[in-house]
PDB file of C-alpha atoms in Angstrom:
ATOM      1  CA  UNK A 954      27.711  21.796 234.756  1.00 35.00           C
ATOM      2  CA  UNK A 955      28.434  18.586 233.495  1.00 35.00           C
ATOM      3  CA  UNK A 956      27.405  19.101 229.952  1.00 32.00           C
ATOM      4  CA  UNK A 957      29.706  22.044 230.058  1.00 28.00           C
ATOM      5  CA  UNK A 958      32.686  20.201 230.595  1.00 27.00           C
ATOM      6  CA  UNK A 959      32.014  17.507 228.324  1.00 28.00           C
ATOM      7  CA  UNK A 960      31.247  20.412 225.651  1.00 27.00           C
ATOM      8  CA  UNK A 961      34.500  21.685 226.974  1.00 27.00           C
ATOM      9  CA  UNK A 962      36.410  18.649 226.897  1.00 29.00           C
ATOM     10  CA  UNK A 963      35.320  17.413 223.343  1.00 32.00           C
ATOM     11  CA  UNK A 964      36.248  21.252 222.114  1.00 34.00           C
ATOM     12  CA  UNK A 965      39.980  21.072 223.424  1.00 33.00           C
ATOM     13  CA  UNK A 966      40.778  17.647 221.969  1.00 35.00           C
ATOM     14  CA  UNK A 967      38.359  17.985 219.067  1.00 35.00           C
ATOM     15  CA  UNK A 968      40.394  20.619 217.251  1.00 35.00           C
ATOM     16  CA  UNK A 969      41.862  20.046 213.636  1.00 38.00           C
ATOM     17  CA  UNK A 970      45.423  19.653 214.116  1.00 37.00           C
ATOM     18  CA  UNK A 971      48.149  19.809 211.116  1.00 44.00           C
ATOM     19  CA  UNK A 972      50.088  16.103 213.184  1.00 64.00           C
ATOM     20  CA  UNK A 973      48.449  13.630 215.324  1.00 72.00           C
ATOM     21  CA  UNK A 974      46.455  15.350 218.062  1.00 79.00           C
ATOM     22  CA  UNK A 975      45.559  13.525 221.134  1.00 83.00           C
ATOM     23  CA  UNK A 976      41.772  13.122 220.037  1.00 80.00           C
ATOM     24  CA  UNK A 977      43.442  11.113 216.428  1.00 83.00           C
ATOM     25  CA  UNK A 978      45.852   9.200 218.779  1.00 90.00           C
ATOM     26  CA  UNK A 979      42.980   7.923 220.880  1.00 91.00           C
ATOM     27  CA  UNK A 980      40.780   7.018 218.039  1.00 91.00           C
ATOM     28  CA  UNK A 981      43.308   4.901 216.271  1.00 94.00           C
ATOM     29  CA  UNK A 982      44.376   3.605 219.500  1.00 95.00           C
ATOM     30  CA  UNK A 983      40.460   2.146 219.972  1.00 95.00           C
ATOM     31  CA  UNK A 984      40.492   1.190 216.337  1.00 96.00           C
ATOM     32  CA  UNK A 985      43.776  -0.655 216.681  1.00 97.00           C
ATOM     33  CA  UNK A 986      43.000  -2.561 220.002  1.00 97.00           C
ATOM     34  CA  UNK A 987      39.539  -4.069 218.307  1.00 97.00           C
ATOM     35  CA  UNK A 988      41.417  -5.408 215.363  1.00 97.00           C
ATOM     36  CA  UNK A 989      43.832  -6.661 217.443  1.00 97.00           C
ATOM     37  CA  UNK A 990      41.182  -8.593 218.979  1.00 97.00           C
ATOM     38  CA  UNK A 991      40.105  -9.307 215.728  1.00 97.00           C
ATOM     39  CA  UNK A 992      44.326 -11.016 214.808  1.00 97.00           C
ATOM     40  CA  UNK A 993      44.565  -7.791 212.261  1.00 96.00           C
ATOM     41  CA  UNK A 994      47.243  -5.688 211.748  1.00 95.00           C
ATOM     42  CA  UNK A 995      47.680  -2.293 213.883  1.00 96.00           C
ATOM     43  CA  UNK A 996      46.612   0.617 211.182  1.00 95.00           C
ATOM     44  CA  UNK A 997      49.947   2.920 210.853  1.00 94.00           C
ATOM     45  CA  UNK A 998      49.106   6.305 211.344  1.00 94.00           C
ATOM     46  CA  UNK A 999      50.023   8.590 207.393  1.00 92.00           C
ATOM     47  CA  UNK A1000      50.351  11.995 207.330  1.00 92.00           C
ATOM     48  CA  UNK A1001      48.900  11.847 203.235  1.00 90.00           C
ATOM     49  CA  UNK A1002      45.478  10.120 204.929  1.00 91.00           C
ATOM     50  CA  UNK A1003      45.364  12.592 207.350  1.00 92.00           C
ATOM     51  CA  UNK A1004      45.411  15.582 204.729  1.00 90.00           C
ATOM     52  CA  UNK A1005      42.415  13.834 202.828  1.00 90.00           C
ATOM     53  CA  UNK A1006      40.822  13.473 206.146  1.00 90.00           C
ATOM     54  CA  UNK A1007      41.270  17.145 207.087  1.00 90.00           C
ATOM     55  CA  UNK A1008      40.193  18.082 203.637  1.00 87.00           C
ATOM     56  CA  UNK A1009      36.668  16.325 204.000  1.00 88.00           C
ATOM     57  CA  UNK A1010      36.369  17.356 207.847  1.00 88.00           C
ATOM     58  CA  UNK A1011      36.553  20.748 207.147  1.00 86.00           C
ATOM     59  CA  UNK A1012      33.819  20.257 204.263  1.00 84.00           C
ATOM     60  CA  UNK A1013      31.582  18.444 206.396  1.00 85.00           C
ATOM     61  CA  UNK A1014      32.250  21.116 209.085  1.00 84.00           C
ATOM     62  CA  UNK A1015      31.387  24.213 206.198  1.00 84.00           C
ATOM     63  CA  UNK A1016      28.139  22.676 204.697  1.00 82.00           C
ATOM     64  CA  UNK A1017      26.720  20.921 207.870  1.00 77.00           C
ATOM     65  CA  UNK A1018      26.236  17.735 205.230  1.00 74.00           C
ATOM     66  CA  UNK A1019      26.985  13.931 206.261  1.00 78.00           C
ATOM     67  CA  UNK A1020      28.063  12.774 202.965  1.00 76.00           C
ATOM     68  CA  UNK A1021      31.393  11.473 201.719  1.00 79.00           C
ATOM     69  CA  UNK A1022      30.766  13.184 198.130  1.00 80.00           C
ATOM     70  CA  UNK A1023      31.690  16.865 198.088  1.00 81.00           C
ATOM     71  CA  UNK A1024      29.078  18.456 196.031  1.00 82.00           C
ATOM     72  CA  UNK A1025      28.876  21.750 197.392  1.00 82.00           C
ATOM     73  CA  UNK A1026      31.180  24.583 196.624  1.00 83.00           C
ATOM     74  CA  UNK A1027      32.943  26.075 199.840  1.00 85.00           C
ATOM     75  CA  UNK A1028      34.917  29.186 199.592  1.00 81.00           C
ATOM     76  CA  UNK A1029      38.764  28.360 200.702  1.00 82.00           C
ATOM     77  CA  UNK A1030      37.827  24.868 200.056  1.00 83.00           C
ATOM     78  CA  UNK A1031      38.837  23.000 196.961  1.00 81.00           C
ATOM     79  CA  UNK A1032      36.072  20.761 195.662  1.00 81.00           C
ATOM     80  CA  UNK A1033      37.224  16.987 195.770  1.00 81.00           C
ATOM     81  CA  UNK A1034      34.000  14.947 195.006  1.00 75.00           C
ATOM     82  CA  UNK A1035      34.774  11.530 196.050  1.00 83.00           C
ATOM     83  CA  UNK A1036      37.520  10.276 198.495  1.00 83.00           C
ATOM     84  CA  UNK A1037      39.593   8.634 195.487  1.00 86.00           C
ATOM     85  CA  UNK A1038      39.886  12.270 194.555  1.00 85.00           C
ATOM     86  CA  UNK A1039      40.718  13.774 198.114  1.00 86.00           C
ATOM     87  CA  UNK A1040      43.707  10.185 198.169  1.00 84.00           C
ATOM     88  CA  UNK A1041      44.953  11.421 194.680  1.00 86.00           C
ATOM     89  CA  UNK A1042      44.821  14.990 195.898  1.00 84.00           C
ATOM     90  CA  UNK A1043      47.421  14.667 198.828  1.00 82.00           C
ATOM     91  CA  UNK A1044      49.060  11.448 197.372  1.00 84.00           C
ATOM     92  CA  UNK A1045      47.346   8.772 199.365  1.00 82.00           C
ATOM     93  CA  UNK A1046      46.872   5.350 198.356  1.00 83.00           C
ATOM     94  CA  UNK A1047      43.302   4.910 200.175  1.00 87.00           C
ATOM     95  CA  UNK A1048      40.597   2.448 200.002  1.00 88.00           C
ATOM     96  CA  UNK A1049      38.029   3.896 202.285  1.00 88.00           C
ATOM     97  CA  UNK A1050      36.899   6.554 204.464  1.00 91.00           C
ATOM     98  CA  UNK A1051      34.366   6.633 207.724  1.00 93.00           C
ATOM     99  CA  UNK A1052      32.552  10.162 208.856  1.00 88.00           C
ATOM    100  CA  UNK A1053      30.504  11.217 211.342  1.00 84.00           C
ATOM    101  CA  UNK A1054      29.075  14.895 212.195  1.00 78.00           C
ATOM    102  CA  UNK A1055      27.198  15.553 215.115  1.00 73.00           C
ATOM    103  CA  UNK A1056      25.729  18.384 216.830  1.00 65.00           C
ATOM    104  CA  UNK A1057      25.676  18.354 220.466  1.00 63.00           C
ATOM    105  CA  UNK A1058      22.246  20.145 221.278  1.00 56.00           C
ATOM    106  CA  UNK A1059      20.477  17.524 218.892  1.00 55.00           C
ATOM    107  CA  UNK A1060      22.850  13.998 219.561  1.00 60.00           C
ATOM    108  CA  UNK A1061      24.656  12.988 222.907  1.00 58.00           C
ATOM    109  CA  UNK A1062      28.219  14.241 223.456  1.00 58.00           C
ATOM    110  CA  UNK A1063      31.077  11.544 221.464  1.00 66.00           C
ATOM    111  CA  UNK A1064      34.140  11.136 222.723  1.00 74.00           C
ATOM    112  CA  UNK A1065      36.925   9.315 220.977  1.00 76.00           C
ATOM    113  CA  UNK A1066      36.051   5.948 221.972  1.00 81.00           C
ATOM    114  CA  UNK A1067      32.377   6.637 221.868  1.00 82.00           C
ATOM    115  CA  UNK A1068      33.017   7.624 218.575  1.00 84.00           C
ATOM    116  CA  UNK A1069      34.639   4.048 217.173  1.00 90.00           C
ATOM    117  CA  UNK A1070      31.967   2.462 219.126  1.00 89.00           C
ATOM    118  CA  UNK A1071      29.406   3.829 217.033  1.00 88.00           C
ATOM    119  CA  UNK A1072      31.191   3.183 213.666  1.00 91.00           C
ATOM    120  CA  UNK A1073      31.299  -0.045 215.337  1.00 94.00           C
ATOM    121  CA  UNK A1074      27.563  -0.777 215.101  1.00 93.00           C
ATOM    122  CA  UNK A1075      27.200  -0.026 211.582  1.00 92.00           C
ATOM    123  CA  UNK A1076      28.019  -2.212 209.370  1.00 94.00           C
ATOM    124  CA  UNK A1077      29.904  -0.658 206.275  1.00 93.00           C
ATOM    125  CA  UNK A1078      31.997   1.711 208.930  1.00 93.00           C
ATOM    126  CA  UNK A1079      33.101  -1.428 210.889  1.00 95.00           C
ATOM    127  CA  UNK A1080      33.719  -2.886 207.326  1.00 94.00           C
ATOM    128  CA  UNK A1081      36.781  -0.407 206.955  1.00 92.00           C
ATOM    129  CA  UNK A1082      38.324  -0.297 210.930  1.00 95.00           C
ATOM    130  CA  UNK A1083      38.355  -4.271 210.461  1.00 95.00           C
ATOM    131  CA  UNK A1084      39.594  -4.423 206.837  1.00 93.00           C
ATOM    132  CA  UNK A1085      42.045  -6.908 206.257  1.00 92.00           C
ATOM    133  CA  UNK A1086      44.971  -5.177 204.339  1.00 88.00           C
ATOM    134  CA  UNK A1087      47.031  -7.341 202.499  1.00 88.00           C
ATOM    135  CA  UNK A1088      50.474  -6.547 200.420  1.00 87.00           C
ATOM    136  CA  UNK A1089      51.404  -3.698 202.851  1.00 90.00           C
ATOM    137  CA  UNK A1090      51.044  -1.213 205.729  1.00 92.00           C
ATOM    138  CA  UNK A1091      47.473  -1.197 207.044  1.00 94.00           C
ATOM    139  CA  UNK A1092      47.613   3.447 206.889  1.00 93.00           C
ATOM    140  CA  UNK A1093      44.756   5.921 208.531  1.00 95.00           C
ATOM    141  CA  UNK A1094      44.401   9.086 208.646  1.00 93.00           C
ATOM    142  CA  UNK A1095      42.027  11.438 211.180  1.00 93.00           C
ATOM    143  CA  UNK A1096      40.898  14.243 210.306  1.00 90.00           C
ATOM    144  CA  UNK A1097      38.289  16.613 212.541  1.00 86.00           C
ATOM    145  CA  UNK A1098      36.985  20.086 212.354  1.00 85.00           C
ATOM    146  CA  UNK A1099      34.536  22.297 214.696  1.00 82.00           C
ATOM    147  CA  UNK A1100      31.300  24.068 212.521  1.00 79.00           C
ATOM    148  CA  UNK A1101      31.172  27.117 211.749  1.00 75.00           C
ATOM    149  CA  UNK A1102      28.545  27.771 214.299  1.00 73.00           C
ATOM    150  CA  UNK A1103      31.291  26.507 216.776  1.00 72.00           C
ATOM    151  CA  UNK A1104      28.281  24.046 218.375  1.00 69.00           C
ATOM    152  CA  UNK A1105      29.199  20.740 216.140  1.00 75.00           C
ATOM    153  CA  UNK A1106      31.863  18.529 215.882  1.00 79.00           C
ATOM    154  CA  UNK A1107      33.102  16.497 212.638  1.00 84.00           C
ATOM    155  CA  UNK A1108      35.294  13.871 212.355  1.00 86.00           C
ATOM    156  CA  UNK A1109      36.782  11.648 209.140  1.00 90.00           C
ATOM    157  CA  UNK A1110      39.035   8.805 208.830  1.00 92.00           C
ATOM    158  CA  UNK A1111      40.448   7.719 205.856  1.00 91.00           C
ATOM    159  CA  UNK A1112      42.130   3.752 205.278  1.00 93.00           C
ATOM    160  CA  UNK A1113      44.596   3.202 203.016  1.00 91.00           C
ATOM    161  CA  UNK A1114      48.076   0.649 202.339  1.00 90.00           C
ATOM    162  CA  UNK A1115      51.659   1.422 202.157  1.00 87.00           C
ATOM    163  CA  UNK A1116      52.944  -0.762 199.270  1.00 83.00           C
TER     164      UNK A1116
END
């Protein structure tokens, strides 16, 4: 019963949303209280990052791969190789991007928090949520899509700067 609801729980606030959903609010609100430990600048939330995010989410969520190079075809989905491409794509001045897919019959249930955490214990992911941005706005962008299967769960954020 318990599995249910978190299934449950992680489906209702795991949904790709078009604005800031309450699953991207509580992400970059984890992101932005660690580098506030860390004396960093809060990252802005930008609705250009969040297009390229929603771009490669849906991707991710279509092909089942964990890679941040596009290089399978989707139908409905335009092909945007690398993440420069998906920032140039929806005008976004980006510098990075973190992903994770996971499948919850295979990998324990993430949550929000759960899922910073674990970009927090790798090293090139907590590379970009501590990034020191300098000569503008520190800018993210979530982006998250259920598979096609409707049994997995992907979710992308892109950094960027606001000159």
């Amino acid at each position: 019963m318990k599995r249910l609801l978190v299934l449950f729980v992680l489906g209702f606030f795991g949904l790709a949303a078009s604005g800031q959903s309450l699953t991207d609010k509580l992400i970059i609100k984890e992101i932005n209280r660690i580098r506030k430990e860390n004396g960093l600048a809060p990252y802005v939330w930008d609705s250009a990052m969040t297009k390229a995010a929603d771009h490669h989410a849906r991707w991710v969520a279509a092909t089942g791969l964990r890679s941040h190079n596009e290089t399978v075809a989707v139908p409905g989905i335009k092909t945007l190789f690398s993440s420069q491409d998906r920032f140039a794509e929806y005008g976004a001045f980006g510098f990075g991007e973190n992903l994770i897919a996971y499948y919850p019959f295979f990998e324990p249930a993430v949550t929000a928090v759960g899922t910073v955490e674990l970009w927090m214990q790798s090293p090139p992911h907590k590379a970009m949520l501590l990034a020191p941005v300098k000569g503008g706005t520190p800018i993210i962008g979530v982006g998250s899509a259920t598979h096609g299967d409707g049994r997995g769960q992907s979710w992308v954020l892109t950094f960027g700067i606001r000159p």
